[in-house]
CSV table of C-alpha atoms in Angstrom, one decimal:
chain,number,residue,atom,x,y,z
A,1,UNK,CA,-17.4,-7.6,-24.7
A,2,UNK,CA,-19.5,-4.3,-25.0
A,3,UNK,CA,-19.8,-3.7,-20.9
A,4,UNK,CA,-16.6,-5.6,-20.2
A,5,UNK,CA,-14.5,-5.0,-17.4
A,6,UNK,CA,-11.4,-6.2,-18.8
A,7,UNK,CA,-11.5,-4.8,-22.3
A,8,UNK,CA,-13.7,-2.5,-24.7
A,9,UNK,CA,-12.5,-1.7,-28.1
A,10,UNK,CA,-13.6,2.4,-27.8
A,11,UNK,CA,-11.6,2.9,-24.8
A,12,UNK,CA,-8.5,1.0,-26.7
A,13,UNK,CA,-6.6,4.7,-26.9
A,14,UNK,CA,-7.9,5.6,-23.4
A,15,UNK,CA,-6.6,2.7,-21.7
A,16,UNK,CA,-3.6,2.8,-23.5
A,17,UNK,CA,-2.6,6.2,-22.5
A,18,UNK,CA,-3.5,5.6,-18.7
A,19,UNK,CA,-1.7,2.8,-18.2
A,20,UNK,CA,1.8,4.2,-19.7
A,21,UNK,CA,1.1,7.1,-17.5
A,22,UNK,CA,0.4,5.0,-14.3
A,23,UNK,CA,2.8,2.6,-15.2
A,24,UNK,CA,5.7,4.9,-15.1
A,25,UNK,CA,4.5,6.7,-12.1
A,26,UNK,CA,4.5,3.0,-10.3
A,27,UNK,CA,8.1,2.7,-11.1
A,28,UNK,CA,9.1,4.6,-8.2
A,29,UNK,CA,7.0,4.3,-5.8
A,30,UNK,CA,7.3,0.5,-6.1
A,31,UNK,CA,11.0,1.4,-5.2
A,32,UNK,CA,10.6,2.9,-2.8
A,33,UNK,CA,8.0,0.2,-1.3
A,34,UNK,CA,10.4,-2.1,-1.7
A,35,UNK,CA,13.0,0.1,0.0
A,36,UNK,CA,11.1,0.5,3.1
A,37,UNK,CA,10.1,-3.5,3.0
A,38,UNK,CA,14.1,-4.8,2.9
A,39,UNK,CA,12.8,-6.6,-0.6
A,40,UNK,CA,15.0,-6.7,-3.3
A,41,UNK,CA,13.4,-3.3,-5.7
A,42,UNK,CA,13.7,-5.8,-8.3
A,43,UNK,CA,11.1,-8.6,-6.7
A,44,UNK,CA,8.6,-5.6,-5.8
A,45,UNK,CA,8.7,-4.5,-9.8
A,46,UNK,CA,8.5,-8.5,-10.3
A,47,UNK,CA,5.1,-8.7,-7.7
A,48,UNK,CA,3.4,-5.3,-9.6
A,49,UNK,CA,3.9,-7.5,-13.3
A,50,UNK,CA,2.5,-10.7,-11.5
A,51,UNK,CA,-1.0,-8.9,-10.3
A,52,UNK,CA,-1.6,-6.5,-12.8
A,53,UNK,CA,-1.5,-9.8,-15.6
A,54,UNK,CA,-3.5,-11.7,-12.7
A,55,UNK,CA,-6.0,-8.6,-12.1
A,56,UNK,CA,-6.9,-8.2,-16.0
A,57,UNK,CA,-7.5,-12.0,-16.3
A,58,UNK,CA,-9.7,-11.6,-13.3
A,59,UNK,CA,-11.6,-8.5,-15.0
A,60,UNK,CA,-13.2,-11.2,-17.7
A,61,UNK,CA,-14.6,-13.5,-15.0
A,62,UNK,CA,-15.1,-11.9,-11.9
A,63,UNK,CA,-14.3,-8.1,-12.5
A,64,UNK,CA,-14.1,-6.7,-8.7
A,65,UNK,CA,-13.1,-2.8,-9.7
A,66,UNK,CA,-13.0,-1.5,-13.0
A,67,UNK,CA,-10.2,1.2,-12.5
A,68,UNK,CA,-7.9,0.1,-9.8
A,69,UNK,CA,-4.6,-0.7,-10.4
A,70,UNK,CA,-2.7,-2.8,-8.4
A,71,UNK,CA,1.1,-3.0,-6.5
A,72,UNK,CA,2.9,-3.4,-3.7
A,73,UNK,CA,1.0,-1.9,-0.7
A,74,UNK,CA,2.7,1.4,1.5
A,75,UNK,CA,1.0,0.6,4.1
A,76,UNK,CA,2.6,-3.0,4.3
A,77,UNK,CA,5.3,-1.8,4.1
A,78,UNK,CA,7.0,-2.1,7.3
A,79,UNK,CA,4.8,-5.1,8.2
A,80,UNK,CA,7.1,-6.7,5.8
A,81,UNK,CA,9.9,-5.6,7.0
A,82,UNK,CA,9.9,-6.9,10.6
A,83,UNK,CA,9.1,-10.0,8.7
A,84,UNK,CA,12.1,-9.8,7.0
A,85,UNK,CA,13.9,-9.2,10.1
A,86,UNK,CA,11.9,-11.8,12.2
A,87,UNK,CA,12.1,-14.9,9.8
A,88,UNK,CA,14.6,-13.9,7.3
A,89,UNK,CA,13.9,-13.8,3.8
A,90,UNK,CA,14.4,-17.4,3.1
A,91,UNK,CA,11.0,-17.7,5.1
A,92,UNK,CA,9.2,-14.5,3.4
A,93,UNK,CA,7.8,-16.8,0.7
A,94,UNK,CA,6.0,-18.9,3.1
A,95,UNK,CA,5.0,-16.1,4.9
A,96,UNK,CA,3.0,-14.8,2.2
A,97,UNK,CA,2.2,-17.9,0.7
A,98,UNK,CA,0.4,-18.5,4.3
A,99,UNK,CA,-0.9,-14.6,4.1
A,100,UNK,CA,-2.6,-15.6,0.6
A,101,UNK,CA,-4.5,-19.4,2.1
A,102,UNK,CA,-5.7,-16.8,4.5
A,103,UNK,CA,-7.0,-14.5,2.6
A,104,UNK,CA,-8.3,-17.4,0.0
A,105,UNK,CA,-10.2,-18.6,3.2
A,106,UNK,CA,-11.6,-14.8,3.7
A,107,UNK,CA,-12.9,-14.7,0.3
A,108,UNK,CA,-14.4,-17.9,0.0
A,109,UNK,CA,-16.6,-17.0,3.3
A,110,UNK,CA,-17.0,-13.1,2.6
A,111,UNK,CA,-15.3,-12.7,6.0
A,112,UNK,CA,-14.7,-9.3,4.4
A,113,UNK,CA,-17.2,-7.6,6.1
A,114,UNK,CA,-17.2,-9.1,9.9
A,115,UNK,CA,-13.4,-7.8,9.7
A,116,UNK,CA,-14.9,-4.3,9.3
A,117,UNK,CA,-17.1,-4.3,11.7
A,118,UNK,CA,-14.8,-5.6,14.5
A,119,UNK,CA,-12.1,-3.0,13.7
A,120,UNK,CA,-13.7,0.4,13.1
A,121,UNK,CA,-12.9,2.7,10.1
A,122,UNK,CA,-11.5,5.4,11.4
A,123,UNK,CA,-8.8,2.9,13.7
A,124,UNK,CA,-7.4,1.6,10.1
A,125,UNK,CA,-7.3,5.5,8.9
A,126,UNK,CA,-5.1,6.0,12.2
A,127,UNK,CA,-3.2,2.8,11.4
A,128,UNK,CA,-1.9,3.6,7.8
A,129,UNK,CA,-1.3,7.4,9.1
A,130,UNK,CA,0.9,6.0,11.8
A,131,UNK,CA,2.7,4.0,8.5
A,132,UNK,CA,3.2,7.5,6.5
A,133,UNK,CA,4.5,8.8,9.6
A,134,UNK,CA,7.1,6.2,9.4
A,135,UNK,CA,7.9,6.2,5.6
A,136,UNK,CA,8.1,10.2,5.3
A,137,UNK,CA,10.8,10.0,8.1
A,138,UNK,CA,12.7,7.0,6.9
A,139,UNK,CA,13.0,8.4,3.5
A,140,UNK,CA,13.7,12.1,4.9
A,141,UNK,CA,17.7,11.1,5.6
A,142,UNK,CA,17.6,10.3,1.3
A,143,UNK,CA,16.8,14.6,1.2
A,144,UNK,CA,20.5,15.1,2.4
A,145,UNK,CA,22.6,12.1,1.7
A,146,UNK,CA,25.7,12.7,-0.7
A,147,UNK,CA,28.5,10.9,-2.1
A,148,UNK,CA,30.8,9.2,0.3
A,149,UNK,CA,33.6,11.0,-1.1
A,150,UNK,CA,32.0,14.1,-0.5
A,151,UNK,CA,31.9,13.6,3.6
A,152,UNK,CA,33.8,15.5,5.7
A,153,UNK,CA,34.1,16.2,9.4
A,154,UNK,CA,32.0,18.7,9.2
A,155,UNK,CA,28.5,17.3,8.9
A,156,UNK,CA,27.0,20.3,7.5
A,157,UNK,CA,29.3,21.0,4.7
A,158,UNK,CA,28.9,22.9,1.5
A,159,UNK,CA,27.8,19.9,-0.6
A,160,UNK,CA,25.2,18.5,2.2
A,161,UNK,CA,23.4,22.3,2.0
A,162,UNK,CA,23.4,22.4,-1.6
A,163,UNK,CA,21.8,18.7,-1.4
A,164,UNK,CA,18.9,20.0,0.9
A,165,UNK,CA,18.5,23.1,-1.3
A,166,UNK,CA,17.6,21.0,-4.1
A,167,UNK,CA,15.6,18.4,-2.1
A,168,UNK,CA,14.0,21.5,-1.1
A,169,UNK,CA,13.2,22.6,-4.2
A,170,UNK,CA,12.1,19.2,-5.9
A,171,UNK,CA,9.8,18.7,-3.2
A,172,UNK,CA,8.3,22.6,-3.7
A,173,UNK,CA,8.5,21.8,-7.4
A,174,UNK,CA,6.2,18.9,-7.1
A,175,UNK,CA,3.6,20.1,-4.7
A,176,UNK,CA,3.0,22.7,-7.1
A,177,UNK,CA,2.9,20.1,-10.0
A,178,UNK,CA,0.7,18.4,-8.3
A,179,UNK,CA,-2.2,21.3,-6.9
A,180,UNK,CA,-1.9,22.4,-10.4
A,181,UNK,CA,-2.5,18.8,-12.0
A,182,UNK,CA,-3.9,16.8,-9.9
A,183,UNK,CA,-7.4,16.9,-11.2
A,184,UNK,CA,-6.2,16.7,-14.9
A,185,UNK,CA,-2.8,14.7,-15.3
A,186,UNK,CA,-1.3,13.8,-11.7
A,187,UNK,CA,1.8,11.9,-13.2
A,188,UNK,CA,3.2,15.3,-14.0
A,189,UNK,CA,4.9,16.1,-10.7
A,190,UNK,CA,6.1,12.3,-11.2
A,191,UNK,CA,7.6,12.7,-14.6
A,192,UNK,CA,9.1,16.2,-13.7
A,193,UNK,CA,10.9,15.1,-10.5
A,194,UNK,CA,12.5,11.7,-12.5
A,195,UNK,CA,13.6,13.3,-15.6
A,196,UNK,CA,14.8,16.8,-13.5
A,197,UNK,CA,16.6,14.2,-11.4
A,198,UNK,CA,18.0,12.7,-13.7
A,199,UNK,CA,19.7,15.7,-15.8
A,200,UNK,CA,20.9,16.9,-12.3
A,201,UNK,CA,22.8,13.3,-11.8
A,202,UNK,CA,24.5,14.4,-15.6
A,203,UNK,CA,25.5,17.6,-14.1
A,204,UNK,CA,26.9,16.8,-10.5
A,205,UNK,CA,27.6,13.7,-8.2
A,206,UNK,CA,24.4,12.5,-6.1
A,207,UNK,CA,23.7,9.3,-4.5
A,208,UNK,CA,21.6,7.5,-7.2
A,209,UNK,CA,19.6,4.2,-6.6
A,210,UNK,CA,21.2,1.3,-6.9
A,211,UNK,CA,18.9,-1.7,-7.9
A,212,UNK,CA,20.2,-5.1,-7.2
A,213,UNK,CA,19.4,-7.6,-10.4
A,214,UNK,CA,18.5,-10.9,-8.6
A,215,UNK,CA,17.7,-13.7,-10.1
A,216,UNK,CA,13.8,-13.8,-10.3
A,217,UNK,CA,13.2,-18.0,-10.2
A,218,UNK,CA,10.5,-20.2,-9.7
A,219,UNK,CA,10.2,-22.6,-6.5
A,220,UNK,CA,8.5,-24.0,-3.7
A,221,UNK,CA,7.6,-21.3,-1.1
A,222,UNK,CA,8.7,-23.8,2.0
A,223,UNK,CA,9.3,-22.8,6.0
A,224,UNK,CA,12.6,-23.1,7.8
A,225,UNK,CA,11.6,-23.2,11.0
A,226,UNK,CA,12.6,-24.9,14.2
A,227,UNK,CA,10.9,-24.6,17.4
A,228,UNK,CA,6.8,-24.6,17.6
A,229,UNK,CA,6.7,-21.1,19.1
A,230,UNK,CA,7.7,-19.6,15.8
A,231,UNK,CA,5.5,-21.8,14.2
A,232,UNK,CA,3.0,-19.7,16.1
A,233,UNK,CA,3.9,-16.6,15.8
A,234,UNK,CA,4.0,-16.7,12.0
A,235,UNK,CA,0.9,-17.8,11.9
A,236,UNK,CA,-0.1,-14.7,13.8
A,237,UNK,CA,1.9,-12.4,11.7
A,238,UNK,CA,0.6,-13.9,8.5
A,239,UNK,CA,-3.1,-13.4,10.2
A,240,UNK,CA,-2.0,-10.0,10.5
A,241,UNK,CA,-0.7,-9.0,7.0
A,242,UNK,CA,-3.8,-10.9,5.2
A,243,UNK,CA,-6.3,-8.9,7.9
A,244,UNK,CA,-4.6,-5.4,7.2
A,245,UNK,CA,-4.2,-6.3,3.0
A,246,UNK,CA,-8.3,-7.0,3.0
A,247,UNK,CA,-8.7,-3.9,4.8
A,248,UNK,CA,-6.9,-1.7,2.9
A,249,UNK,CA,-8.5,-2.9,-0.2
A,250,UNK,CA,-12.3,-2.5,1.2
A,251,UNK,CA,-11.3,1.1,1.9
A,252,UNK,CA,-10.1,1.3,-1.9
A,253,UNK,CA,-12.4,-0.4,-3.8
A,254,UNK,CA,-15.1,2.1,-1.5
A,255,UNK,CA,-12.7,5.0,-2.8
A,256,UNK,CA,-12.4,3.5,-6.2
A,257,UNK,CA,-15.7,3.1,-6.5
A,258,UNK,CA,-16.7,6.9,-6.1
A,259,UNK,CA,-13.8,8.0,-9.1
A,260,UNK,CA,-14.9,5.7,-11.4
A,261,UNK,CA,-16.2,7.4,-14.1
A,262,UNK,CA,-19.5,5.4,-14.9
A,263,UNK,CA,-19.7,5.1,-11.3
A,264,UNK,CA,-20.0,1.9,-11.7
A,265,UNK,CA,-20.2,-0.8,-8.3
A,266,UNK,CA,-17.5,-2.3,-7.3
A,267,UNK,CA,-16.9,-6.0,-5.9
A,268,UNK,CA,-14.4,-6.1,-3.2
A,269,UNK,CA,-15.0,-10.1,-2.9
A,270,UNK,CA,-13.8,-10.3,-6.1
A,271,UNK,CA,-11.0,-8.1,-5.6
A,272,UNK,CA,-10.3,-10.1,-2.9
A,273,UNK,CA,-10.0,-13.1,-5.4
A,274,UNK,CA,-7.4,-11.1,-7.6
A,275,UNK,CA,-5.3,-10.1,-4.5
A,276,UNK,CA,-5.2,-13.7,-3.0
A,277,UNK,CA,-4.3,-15.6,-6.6
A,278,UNK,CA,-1.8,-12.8,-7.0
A,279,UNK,CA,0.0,-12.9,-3.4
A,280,UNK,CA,-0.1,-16.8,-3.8
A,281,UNK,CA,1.5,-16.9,-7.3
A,282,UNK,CA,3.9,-14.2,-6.1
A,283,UNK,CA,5.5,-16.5,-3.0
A,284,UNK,CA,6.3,-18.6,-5.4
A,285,UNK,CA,9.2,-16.3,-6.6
A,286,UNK,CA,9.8,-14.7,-3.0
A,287,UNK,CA,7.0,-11.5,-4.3
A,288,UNK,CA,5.5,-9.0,-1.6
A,289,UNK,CA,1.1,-8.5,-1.1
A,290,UNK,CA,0.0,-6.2,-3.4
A,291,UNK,CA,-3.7,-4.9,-3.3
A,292,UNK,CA,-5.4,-1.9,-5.9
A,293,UNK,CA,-3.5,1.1,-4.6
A,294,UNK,CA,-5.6,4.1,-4.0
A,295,UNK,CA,-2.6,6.9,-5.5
A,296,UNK,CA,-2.0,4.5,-8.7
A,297,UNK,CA,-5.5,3.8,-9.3
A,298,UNK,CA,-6.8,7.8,-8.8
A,299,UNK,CA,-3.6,8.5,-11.8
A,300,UNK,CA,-5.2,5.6,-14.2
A,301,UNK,CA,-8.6,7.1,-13.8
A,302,UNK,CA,-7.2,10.7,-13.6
A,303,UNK,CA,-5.0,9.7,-17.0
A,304,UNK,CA,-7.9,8.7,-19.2
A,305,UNK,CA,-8.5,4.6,-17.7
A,306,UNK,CA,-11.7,3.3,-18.2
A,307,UNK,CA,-11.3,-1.0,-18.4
A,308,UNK,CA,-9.0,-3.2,-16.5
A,309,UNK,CA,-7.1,-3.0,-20.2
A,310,UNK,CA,-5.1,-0.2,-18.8
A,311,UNK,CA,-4.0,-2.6,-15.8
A,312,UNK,CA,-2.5,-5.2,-18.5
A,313,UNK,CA,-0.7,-2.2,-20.1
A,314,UNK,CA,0.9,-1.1,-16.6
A,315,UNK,CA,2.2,-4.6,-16.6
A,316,UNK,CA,4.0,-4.7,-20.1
A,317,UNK,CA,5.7,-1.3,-18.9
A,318,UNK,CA,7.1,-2.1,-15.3
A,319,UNK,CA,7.7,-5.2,-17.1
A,320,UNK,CA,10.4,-3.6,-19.1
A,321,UNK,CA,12.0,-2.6,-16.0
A,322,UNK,CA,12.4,-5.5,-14.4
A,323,UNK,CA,14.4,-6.9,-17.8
A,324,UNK,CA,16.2,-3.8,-18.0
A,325,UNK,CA,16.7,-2.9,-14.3
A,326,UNK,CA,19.9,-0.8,-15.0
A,327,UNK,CA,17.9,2.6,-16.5
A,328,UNK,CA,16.5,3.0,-13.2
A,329,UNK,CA,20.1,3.5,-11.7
A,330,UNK,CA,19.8,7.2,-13.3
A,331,UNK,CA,17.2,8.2,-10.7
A,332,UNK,CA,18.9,10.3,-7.8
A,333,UNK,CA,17.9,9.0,-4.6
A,334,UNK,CA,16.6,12.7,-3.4
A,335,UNK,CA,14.0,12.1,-6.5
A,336,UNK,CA,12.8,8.8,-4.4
A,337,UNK,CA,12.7,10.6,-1.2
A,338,UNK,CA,10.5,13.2,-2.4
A,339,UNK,CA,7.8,11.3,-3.8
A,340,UNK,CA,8.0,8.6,-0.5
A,341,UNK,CA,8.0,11.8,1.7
A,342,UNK,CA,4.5,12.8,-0.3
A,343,UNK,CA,3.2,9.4,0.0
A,344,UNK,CA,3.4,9.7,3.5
A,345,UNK,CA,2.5,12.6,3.9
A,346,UNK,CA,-1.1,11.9,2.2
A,347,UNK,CA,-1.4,8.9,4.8
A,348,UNK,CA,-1.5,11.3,7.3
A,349,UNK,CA,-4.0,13.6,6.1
A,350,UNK,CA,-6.1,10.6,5.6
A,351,UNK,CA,-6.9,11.7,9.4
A,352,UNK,CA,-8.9,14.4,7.8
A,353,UNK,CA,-11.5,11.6,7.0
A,354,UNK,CA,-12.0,11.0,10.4
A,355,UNK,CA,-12.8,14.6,11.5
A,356,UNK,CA,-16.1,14.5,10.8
A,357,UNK,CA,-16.7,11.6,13.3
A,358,UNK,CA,-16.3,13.4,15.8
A,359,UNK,CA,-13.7,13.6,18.3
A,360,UNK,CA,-13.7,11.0,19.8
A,361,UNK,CA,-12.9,9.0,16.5
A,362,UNK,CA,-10.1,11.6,16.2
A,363,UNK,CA,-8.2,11.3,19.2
A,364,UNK,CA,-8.5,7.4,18.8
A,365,UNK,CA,-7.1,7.3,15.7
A,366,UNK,CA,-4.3,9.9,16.2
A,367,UNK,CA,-3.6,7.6,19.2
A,368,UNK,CA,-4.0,4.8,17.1
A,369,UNK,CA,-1.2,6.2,14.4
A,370,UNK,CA,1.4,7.4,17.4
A,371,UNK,CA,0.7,3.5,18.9
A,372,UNK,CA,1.5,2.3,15.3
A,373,UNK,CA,4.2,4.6,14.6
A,374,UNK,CA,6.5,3.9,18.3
A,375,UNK,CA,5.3,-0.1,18.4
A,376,UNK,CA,4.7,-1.1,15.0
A,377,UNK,CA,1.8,-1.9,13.3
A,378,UNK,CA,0.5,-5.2,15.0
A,379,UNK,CA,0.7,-3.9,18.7
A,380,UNK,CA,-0.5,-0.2,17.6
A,381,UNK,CA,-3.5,-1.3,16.1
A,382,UNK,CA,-4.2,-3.9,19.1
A,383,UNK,CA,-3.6,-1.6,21.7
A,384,UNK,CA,-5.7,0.9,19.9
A,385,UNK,CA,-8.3,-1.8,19.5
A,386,UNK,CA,-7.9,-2.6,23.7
A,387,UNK,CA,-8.6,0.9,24.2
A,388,UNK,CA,-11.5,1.6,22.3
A,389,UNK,CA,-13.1,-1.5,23.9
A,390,UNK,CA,-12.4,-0.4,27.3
A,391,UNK,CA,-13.7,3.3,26.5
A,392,UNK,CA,-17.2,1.3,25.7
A,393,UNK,CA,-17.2,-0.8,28.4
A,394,UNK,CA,-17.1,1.7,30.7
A,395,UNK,CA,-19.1,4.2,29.0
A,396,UNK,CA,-21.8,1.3,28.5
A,397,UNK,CA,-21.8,0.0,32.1
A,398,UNK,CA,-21.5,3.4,33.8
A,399,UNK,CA,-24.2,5.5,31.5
A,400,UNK,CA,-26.1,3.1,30.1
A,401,UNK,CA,-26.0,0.8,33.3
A,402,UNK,CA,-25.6,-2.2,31.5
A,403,UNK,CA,-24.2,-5.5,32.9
A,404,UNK,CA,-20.5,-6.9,31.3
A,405,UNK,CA,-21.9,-10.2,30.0
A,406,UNK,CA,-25.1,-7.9,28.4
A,407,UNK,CA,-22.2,-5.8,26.9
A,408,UNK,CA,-20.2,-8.7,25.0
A,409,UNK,CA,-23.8,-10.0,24.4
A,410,UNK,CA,-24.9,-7.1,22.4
A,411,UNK,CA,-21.2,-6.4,20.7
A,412,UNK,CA,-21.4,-10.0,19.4
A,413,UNK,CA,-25.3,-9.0,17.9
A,414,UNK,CA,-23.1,-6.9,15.4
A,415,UNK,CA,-21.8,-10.0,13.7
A,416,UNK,CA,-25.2,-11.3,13.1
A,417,UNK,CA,-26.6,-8.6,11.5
A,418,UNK,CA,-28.8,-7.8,14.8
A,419,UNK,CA,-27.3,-4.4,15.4
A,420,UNK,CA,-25.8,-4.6,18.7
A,421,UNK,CA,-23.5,-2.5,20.2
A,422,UNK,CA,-20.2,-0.6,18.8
């Protein structure tokens, strides 16, 4: 137990600490997750529980990170919600049961690394800023929503004004919270905003959140479909949301890897083991994917985390929510908005990463986040991907004066650790 992963007596108060702070910061954004997915904010609460108990367990065997803390992913986010829209909800379990066999598959091969090479860094940076894109502006109608007894004819009344001015000045509240603390205690801007918001609720009618409490039960996650072609194109989609979830959670456990304060090395296969027990176990009470979020996991470092211990304590406190869903009903909806706005908004900077790649990996990926941002995520990304490939081909055959079939020959060297071309 002295180097373990999952628990060390000295850092008992450490761990502790972080994963109150963390855990309360989750709250919210796991709202709003579950907001922008059409899930129930209940179920994406329900889905944190599940894989932060499924993540510590995994910390004693097969520890993959030591820091991350894991939820419902952002970047998901809408994925999920054309799923919801596509198949219905009664067909979301299998949907993610299917994501999960896929990503059991991944693991069990370390297919991990060929999905990297095939879909370039900087396309996946353009892919989840093309996602903020979409949650800051869904979430940006929450900044000056009021009361339906407050709406008049007039769209821009007196009420709908004072509602932006104190949008306004939550989200200029916050970004000051959070220049000034984001090296030290990041949670502040989180804890200010909720608690601010909810005094303000005391004081004057605002549209608050409104959490419905639905039955969280155990059953079989079974499909409901009809005709073949469905058939296919879930299986398409669910190859889609395991590819993007194993993705996201390289590029983490690479990010986690650098906070961590012993710098210790992380695992992403066996992260991907935690993410693909958790996703399966979730289908089985209609949960969401979840991988180690790169915002949570930064706060539980940032707040004092140094074992997976902290992870199990995030889970006892959103835990506590989901039996006692009615204290979140005292968070405003602007508060929401805000922080979802934020989120976002750090997506997009994550183009800033790609900068330094030149500009050609710059324009690709910005084209890459408009793509996502108009089609959706699964077109985006492939037409991003068809575009980069015909860049090379003709910059290979015209420059290089190479022949097509020497071209795919030399790409396909990449996968066997021959070089090749990119």
């Amino acid at each position: 137990m002295h180097n373990s992963a999952a628990f060390q007596a000295k850092y008992l108060t450490r761990d502790l600490q972080a994963g109150i702070i963390t855990g309360a910061m989750a709250i919210p954004l796991s709202a709003g997750i579950a907001l922008m997915s059409d899930y129930p904010i209940k179920v994406a609460l329900a889905t944190v529980v599940c894989a932060c108990f499924i993540g510590w367990i995994n910390a004693w065997i097969r520890p993959g990170n030591y820091i991350g803390a894991p939820g419902v992913a952002a970047g998901l986010a809408p994925v999920l919600a054309l799923g919801v829209a596509s198949f219905g909800m009664e067909n979301m379990a299998f949907v993610i049961f299917l994501t999960a066999f896929m990503q059991a598959i991944i693991w069990k091969f370390n297919l991990q690394k060929y999905i990297l090479l095939a879909v370039p860094e900087y396309l996946v940076e353009g892919l989840l800023a093309g996602v903020g894109l979409k949650i800051a502006l869904n979430f940006l109608t929450m900044t000056y929503e009021i009361p339906e007894s407050m709406i008049t004819e007039v769209f821009w009344n007196g009420t709908r004004i004072q509602m932006v001015l104190i949008s306004s000045a939550g989200f200029a509240a916050f970004l000051y919270l959070f220049a000034k603390f984001q090296a030290t205690q990041p949670a502040i801007p989180y804890f200010f905003l909720m608690i601010t918001g909810a005094l303000l609720a005391q004081l004057m009618a605002m549209p608050m959140l409104h959490v419905e409490d639905v039955p969280i039960a155990l059953s079989l996650p079974l499909p409901h479909f009809d005709s073949p072609l469905t058939w296919l194109y879930v299986i398409g989609f669910a190859a889609m949301l395991a590819t993007i979830d194993v993705i996201e959670q390289v590029m983490s456990n690479a990010a986690i890897q650098k906070i961590d304060p012993s710098q210790r090395k992380c695992n992403t296969n066996n992260s991907l083991l935690a993410i693909w027990i958790a996703n399966m176990s979730a289908s089985f009470f209609g949960g969401m994917t979840n991988l180690d979020g790169l915002a949570k996991s930064t706060t539980n470092k940032l707040a004092g985390a140094y074992t997976k211990f902290s992870v199990l304590v995030i889970g006892l406190v959103v835990l506590f929510f989901v039996l006692n869903t009615q204290y979140l009903e005292y968070m405003p909806k602007f508060s929401l908005a805000v922080i979802m706005i934020f989120t976002g908004w750090k997506m997009i900077l994550g183009l800033w990463h790609v900068a330094h790649q030149g500009q050609y990996a710059l324009l690709l990926a910005i084209m890459c986040a408009l793509l996502v941002y108009r089609l959706g995520i699964f077109e985006g990304l492939l037409l991003a991907l068809a575009m980069h490939g015909i860049v090379n081909l003709i910059v290979l055959r015209h420059i290089d004066d190479l022949k097509t079939r020497t071209i795919i020959k030399k790409y396909l060297e990449r996968f066997a650790d021959k070089g090749g071309a990119n």
